[in-house]
Amino acid sequence: MNNNHFYKKPLSNIYKKPSEVSEVTSQILYGEKFKILSKNKNWVKIKVSFDNYIGYIKNKNYTNNYKPTHKVFTLKSNIFNKLNNKTKYFLPFASRISIIQENKKFIEFEKNKWIKKIDIKKISHIEKDYLKVLKLFLKVKYFWGGRTYKGIDCSAILQLLYYYNNKFYPRDTKDQIKYSIKNAKRKIFKKGDIIFWKGHVAICINSKKLIHAYGPKKKVLMMSITETIKRIERTAKLIVKKVSSIKY
């Protein structure tokens, strides 16, 4: 079974193994494309088409007949079951949707499911100002395997920059390091530089500061580049492995 499918729930965890207590390794977003590798009554083994990530999902909310036309460009977009009647659910940043109908302020993407028109962009939209994307996640809590407003890890922020812009980029830091173009290690940094350590990554927003989802601080935040490098070397005994830059 290798047909393309698209996920149709706001968010679901991808697990390492098909178990209720299995480790959450990543998450799949609404409208994300994947292939079914195998399935049983409770579990579906999938390969995510964007980055070939393999894991297990518990939900069966998916379809093989879906053509996304737009994507979410806000940290989270409220879902309404009626106009001006919010539900407790949200579509995360970069979710892909297909418009059924629209009015002046809202669009319907599923039957009786609406979001605000100002929260979306066309599927072909490319956001060249990546700082807009990075700053959406400021103060979001750190969560291993997370990719949304509920929690996010360091490598997910970087991957989402590319995913939103319809460009391939690996999910895990170890693969991102291999994939990124290598620059010489240096002490002078600039906007758009990507700093890699073993198991961690941060993105420079200018020559002095970077942004990252930092486990010890339990959130996404901006920090001094110099102090971050020193702190990680002091506390985790890790040195910078590679410096690359954002290219898309």
PDB file of C-alpha atoms in Angstrom, residues 45-219:
ATOM      1  CA  LYS A  45       2.807   2.809   9.992  1.00  0.00           C
ATOM      2  CA  ILE A  46       3.558   5.789   7.770  1.00  0.00           C
ATOM      3  CA  LYS A  47       6.312   7.480   5.800  1.00  0.00           C
ATOM      4  CA  VAL A  48       5.927  11.263   5.700  1.00  0.00           C
ATOM      5  CA  SER A  49       6.360  12.347   2.086  1.00  0.00           C
ATOM      6  CA  PHE A  50       8.063  15.672   2.859  1.00  0.00           C
ATOM      7  CA  ASP A  51      11.066  14.236   4.696  1.00  0.00           C
ATOM      8  CA  ASN A  52      10.667  10.414   4.530  1.00  0.00           C
ATOM      9  CA  TYR A  53      10.165  10.303   8.300  1.00  0.00           C
ATOM     10  CA  ILE A  54       8.862   6.873   9.375  1.00  0.00           C
ATOM     11  CA  GLY A  55       6.737   6.159  12.446  1.00  0.00           C
ATOM     12  CA  TYR A  56       3.325   5.165  13.757  1.00  0.00           C
ATOM     13  CA  ILE A  57       0.111   7.132  14.222  1.00  0.00           C
ATOM     14  CA  LYS A  58      -2.952   6.041  16.188  1.00  0.00           C
ATOM     15  CA  ASN A  59      -5.567   8.025  14.317  1.00  0.00           C
ATOM     16  CA  LYS A  60      -7.218   7.089  11.041  1.00  0.00           C
ATOM     17  CA  ASN A  61      -8.356  10.584  10.137  1.00  0.00           C
ATOM     18  CA  TYR A  62      -6.907  10.770   6.670  1.00  0.00           C
ATOM     19  CA  THR A  63      -7.932  10.863   3.031  1.00  0.00           C
ATOM     20  CA  ASN A  64      -6.315  10.060  -0.288  1.00  0.00           C
ATOM     21  CA  ASN A  65      -8.310  12.650  -2.210  1.00  0.00           C
ATOM     22  CA  TYR A  66      -7.107  16.052  -1.126  1.00  0.00           C
ATOM     23  CA  LYS A  67      -5.643  19.068  -2.915  1.00  0.00           C
ATOM     24  CA  PRO A  68      -4.486  21.770  -0.492  1.00  0.00           C
ATOM     25  CA  THR A  69      -4.927  25.306  -1.801  1.00  0.00           C
ATOM     26  CA  HIS A  70      -3.761  27.345   1.219  1.00  0.00           C
ATOM     27  CA  LYS A  71      -1.675  27.078   4.381  1.00  0.00           C
ATOM     28  CA  VAL A  72      -1.789  28.576   7.862  1.00  0.00           C
ATOM     29  CA  PHE A  73       0.496  31.539   8.489  1.00  0.00           C
ATOM     30  CA  THR A  74      -0.007  32.182  12.169  1.00  0.00           C
ATOM     31  CA  LEU A  75       1.128  30.284  15.252  1.00  0.00           C
ATOM     32  CA  LYS A  76      -2.353  28.798  15.627  1.00  0.00           C
ATOM     33  CA  SER A  77      -5.625  29.487  13.876  1.00  0.00           C
ATOM     34  CA  ASN A  78      -8.888  29.155  15.806  1.00  0.00           C
ATOM     35  CA  ILE A  79     -11.346  26.646  14.364  1.00  0.00           C
ATOM     36  CA  PHE A  80     -14.987  27.781  14.379  1.00  0.00           C
ATOM     37  CA  ASN A  81     -17.974  25.449  14.012  1.00  0.00           C
ATOM     38  CA  LYS A  82     -20.128  28.432  13.160  1.00  0.00           C
ATOM     39  CA  LEU A  83     -19.093  31.919  12.217  1.00  0.00           C
ATOM     40  CA  ASN A  84     -17.985  33.766  15.368  1.00  0.00           C
ATOM     41  CA  ASN A  85     -18.376  30.584  17.466  1.00  0.00           C
ATOM     42  CA  LYS A  86     -14.913  29.338  18.460  1.00  0.00           C
ATOM     43  CA  THR A  87     -14.180  25.720  19.290  1.00  0.00           C
ATOM     44  CA  LYS A  88     -11.361  24.548  21.558  1.00  0.00           C
ATOM     45  CA  TYR A  89      -9.351  23.389  18.554  1.00  0.00           C
ATOM     46  CA  PHE A  90      -6.695  25.103  16.423  1.00  0.00           C
ATOM     47  CA  LEU A  91      -4.840  24.526  13.183  1.00  0.00           C
ATOM     48  CA  PRO A  92      -1.080  24.864  13.771  1.00  0.00           C
ATOM     49  CA  PHE A  93       1.306  26.910  11.673  1.00  0.00           C
ATOM     50  CA  ALA A  94       1.992  25.446   8.196  1.00  0.00           C
ATOM     51  CA  SER A  95      -1.140  23.262   8.182  1.00  0.00           C
ATOM     52  CA  ARG A  96      -2.377  22.779   4.636  1.00  0.00           C
ATOM     53  CA  ILE A  97      -6.046  23.264   3.843  1.00  0.00           C
ATOM     54  CA  SER A  98      -8.429  23.317   0.898  1.00  0.00           C
ATOM     55  CA  ILE A  99     -11.110  26.000   0.717  1.00  0.00           C
ATOM     56  CA  ILE A 100     -14.682  24.768   0.338  1.00  0.00           C
ATOM     57  CA  GLN A 101     -16.318  28.181   0.513  1.00  0.00           C
ATOM     58  CA  GLU A 102     -15.556  31.636   1.846  1.00  0.00           C
ATOM     59  CA  ASN A 103     -17.067  34.941   2.826  1.00  0.00           C
ATOM     60  CA  LYS A 104     -15.540  38.286   3.675  1.00  0.00           C
ATOM     61  CA  LYS A 105     -13.739  37.153   6.850  1.00  0.00           C
ATOM     62  CA  PHE A 106     -13.853  33.346   7.047  1.00  0.00           C
ATOM     63  CA  ILE A 107     -13.141  30.266   4.952  1.00  0.00           C
ATOM     64  CA  GLU A 108     -14.614  26.795   5.379  1.00  0.00           C
ATOM     65  CA  PHE A 109     -12.024  24.030   5.001  1.00  0.00           C
ATOM     66  CA  GLU A 110     -14.190  21.108   6.170  1.00  0.00           C
ATOM     67  CA  LYS A 111     -17.912  20.831   6.692  1.00  0.00           C
ATOM     68  CA  ASN A 112     -18.808  23.188   9.580  1.00  0.00           C
ATOM     69  CA  LYS A 113     -15.137  23.975  10.202  1.00  0.00           C
ATOM     70  CA  TRP A 114     -14.047  27.548   9.583  1.00  0.00           C
ATOM     71  CA  ILE A 115     -10.954  29.656  10.169  1.00  0.00           C
ATOM     72  CA  LYS A 116     -10.243  33.333   9.668  1.00  0.00           C
ATOM     73  CA  LYS A 117      -9.131  34.345   6.196  1.00  0.00           C
ATOM     74  CA  ILE A 118      -6.373  36.573   7.588  1.00  0.00           C
ATOM     75  CA  ASP A 119      -4.680  33.474   9.049  1.00  0.00           C
ATOM     76  CA  ILE A 120      -3.892  31.829   5.704  1.00  0.00           C
ATOM     77  CA  LYS A 121      -1.761  32.277   2.594  1.00  0.00           C
ATOM     78  CA  LYS A 122      -1.871  30.566  -0.796  1.00  0.00           C
ATOM     79  CA  ILE A 123      -0.107  27.213  -0.949  1.00  0.00           C
ATOM     80  CA  SER A 124       2.462  28.716  -3.332  1.00  0.00           C
ATOM     81  CA  HIS A 125       3.367  31.554  -0.952  1.00  0.00           C
ATOM     82  CA  ILE A 126       7.067  31.815  -0.059  1.00  0.00           C
ATOM     83  CA  GLU A 127       7.960  33.733   3.107  1.00  0.00           C
ATOM     84  CA  LYS A 128      11.388  35.224   2.451  1.00  0.00           C
ATOM     85  CA  ASP A 129      11.515  37.012   5.811  1.00  0.00           C
ATOM     86  CA  TYR A 130      12.209  33.958   7.960  1.00  0.00           C
ATOM     87  CA  LEU A 131      12.344  36.104  11.093  1.00  0.00           C
ATOM     88  CA  LYS A 132       8.545  36.406  10.846  1.00  0.00           C
ATOM     89  CA  VAL A 133       8.311  32.638  11.166  1.00  0.00           C
ATOM     90  CA  LEU A 134      10.915  32.309  13.917  1.00  0.00           C
ATOM     91  CA  LYS A 135       9.302  35.000  16.068  1.00  0.00           C
ATOM     92  CA  LEU A 136       5.932  33.246  15.903  1.00  0.00           C
ATOM     93  CA  PHE A 137       7.383  30.597  18.206  1.00  0.00           C
ATOM     94  CA  LEU A 138       8.935  32.850  20.832  1.00  0.00           C
ATOM     95  CA  LYS A 139       7.950  31.687  24.345  1.00  0.00           C
ATOM     96  CA  VAL A 140       6.416  28.431  23.044  1.00  0.00           C
ATOM     97  CA  LYS A 141       7.397  25.691  25.480  1.00  0.00           C
ATOM     98  CA  TYR A 142      10.143  23.231  24.632  1.00  0.00           C
ATOM     99  CA  PHE A 143       8.807  19.765  23.842  1.00  0.00           C
ATOM    100  CA  TRP A 144      10.850  16.891  22.417  1.00  0.00           C
ATOM    101  CA  GLY A 145       9.255  15.866  19.108  1.00  0.00           C
ATOM    102  CA  GLY A 146       6.927  18.878  19.050  1.00  0.00           C
ATOM    103  CA  ARG A 147       6.249  20.935  15.924  1.00  0.00           C
ATOM    104  CA  THR A 148       3.503  23.345  17.028  1.00  0.00           C
ATOM    105  CA  TYR A 149       2.231  26.025  19.414  1.00  0.00           C
ATOM    106  CA  LYS A 150       1.728  23.277  22.017  1.00  0.00           C
ATOM    107  CA  GLY A 151       5.446  22.615  22.143  1.00  0.00           C
ATOM    108  CA  ILE A 152       8.387  22.446  19.781  1.00  0.00           C
ATOM    109  CA  ASP A 153      11.985  21.285  19.673  1.00  0.00           C
ATOM    110  CA  CYS A 154      15.036  22.938  18.150  1.00  0.00           C
ATOM    111  CA  SER A 155      15.183  21.004  14.881  1.00  0.00           C
ATOM    112  CA  ALA A 156      11.446  21.394  14.228  1.00  0.00           C
ATOM    113  CA  ILE A 157      11.672  25.193  14.082  1.00  0.00           C
ATOM    114  CA  LEU A 158      14.304  24.965  11.375  1.00  0.00           C
ATOM    115  CA  GLN A 159      12.426  22.290   9.446  1.00  0.00           C
ATOM    116  CA  LEU A 160       9.163  24.261   9.548  1.00  0.00           C
ATOM    117  CA  LEU A 161      10.868  27.213   7.855  1.00  0.00           C
ATOM    118  CA  TYR A 162      11.473  24.983   4.874  1.00  0.00           C
ATOM    119  CA  TYR A 163       8.239  22.999   5.068  1.00  0.00           C
ATOM    120  CA  TYR A 164       6.169  26.170   4.951  1.00  0.00           C
ATOM    121  CA  ASN A 165       8.105  27.278   1.866  1.00  0.00           C
ATOM    122  CA  ASN A 166       7.563  23.910   0.156  1.00  0.00           C
ATOM    123  CA  LYS A 167      11.235  22.959   0.395  1.00  0.00           C
ATOM    124  CA  PHE A 168      12.725  19.704   1.656  1.00  0.00           C
ATOM    125  CA  TYR A 169      14.633  19.686   4.934  1.00  0.00           C
ATOM    126  CA  PRO A 170      15.322  16.781   7.344  1.00  0.00           C
ATOM    127  CA  ARG A 171      13.528  16.433  10.674  1.00  0.00           C
ATOM    128  CA  ASP A 172      16.340  15.472  13.073  1.00  0.00           C
ATOM    129  CA  THR A 173      19.427  17.508  13.911  1.00  0.00           C
ATOM    130  CA  LYS A 174      21.808  14.653  13.036  1.00  0.00           C
ATOM    131  CA  ASP A 175      20.381  14.588   9.511  1.00  0.00           C
ATOM    132  CA  GLN A 176      20.184  18.364   9.241  1.00  0.00           C
ATOM    133  CA  ILE A 177      23.910  18.612   9.962  1.00  0.00           C
ATOM    134  CA  LYS A 178      24.678  16.166   7.141  1.00  0.00           C
ATOM    135  CA  TYR A 179      22.302  17.876   4.731  1.00  0.00           C
ATOM    136  CA  SER A 180      23.411  21.468   5.337  1.00  0.00           C
ATOM    137  CA  ILE A 181      26.152  23.065   3.282  1.00  0.00           C
ATOM    138  CA  LYS A 182      29.254  23.254   5.432  1.00  0.00           C
ATOM    139  CA  ASN A 183      30.906  26.572   6.193  1.00  0.00           C
ATOM    140  CA  ALA A 184      34.124  27.025   8.086  1.00  0.00           C
ATOM    141  CA  LYS A 185      33.780  27.284  11.840  1.00  0.00           C
ATOM    142  CA  ARG A 186      34.039  30.899  12.847  1.00  0.00           C
ATOM    143  CA  LYS A 187      33.545  33.356  15.665  1.00  0.00           C
ATOM    144  CA  ILE A 188      31.801  36.044  13.624  1.00  0.00           C
ATOM    145  CA  PHE A 189      28.170  35.326  12.784  1.00  0.00           C
ATOM    146  CA  LYS A 190      25.485  36.979  10.696  1.00  0.00           C
ATOM    147  CA  LYS A 191      21.707  36.931  10.236  1.00  0.00           C
ATOM    148  CA  GLY A 192      20.550  33.599   8.831  1.00  0.00           C
ATOM    149  CA  ASP A 193      23.478  31.541  10.084  1.00  0.00           C
ATOM    150  CA  ILE A 194      22.564  28.121  11.442  1.00  0.00           C
ATOM    151  CA  ILE A 195      24.711  26.882  14.331  1.00  0.00           C
ATOM    152  CA  PHE A 196      24.829  23.135  14.916  1.00  0.00           C
ATOM    153  CA  TRP A 197      25.939  21.199  17.957  1.00  0.00           C
ATOM    154  CA  LYS A 198      25.533  17.463  18.450  1.00  0.00           C
ATOM    155  CA  GLY A 199      21.789  17.174  19.113  1.00  0.00           C
ATOM    156  CA  HIS A 200      21.052  20.893  19.007  1.00  0.00           C
ATOM    157  CA  VAL A 201      20.584  23.715  16.514  1.00  0.00           C
ATOM    158  CA  ALA A 202      19.989  27.473  16.701  1.00  0.00           C
ATOM    159  CA  ILE A 203      19.426  30.209  14.115  1.00  0.00           C
ATOM    160  CA  CYS A 204      21.079  33.638  14.215  1.00  0.00           C
ATOM    161  CA  ILE A 205      18.706  36.591  13.928  1.00  0.00           C
ATOM    162  CA  ASN A 206      21.599  39.061  13.690  1.00  0.00           C
ATOM    163  CA  SER A 207      25.323  39.166  14.483  1.00  0.00           C
ATOM    164  CA  LYS A 208      24.727  39.153  18.254  1.00  0.00           C
ATOM    165  CA  LYS A 209      21.649  37.016  18.985  1.00  0.00           C
ATOM    166  CA  LEU A 210      20.165  33.683  18.066  1.00  0.00           C
ATOM    167  CA  ILE A 211      16.807  31.990  18.552  1.00  0.00           C
ATOM    168  CA  HIS A 212      16.296  28.369  19.562  1.00  0.00           C
ATOM    169  CA  ALA A 213      14.085  25.960  21.455  1.00  0.00           C
ATOM    170  CA  TYR A 214      16.311  25.429  24.445  1.00  0.00           C
ATOM    171  CA  GLY A 215      15.639  22.498  26.743  1.00  0.00           C
ATOM    172  CA  PRO A 216      17.310  23.913  29.900  1.00  0.00           C
ATOM    173  CA  LYS A 217      15.135  27.051  29.632  1.00  0.00           C
ATOM    174  CA  LYS A 218      12.058  25.001  28.668  1.00  0.00           C
ATOM    175  CA  LYS A 219      10.990  27.379  25.882  1.00  0.00           C
TER     176      LYS A 219
END
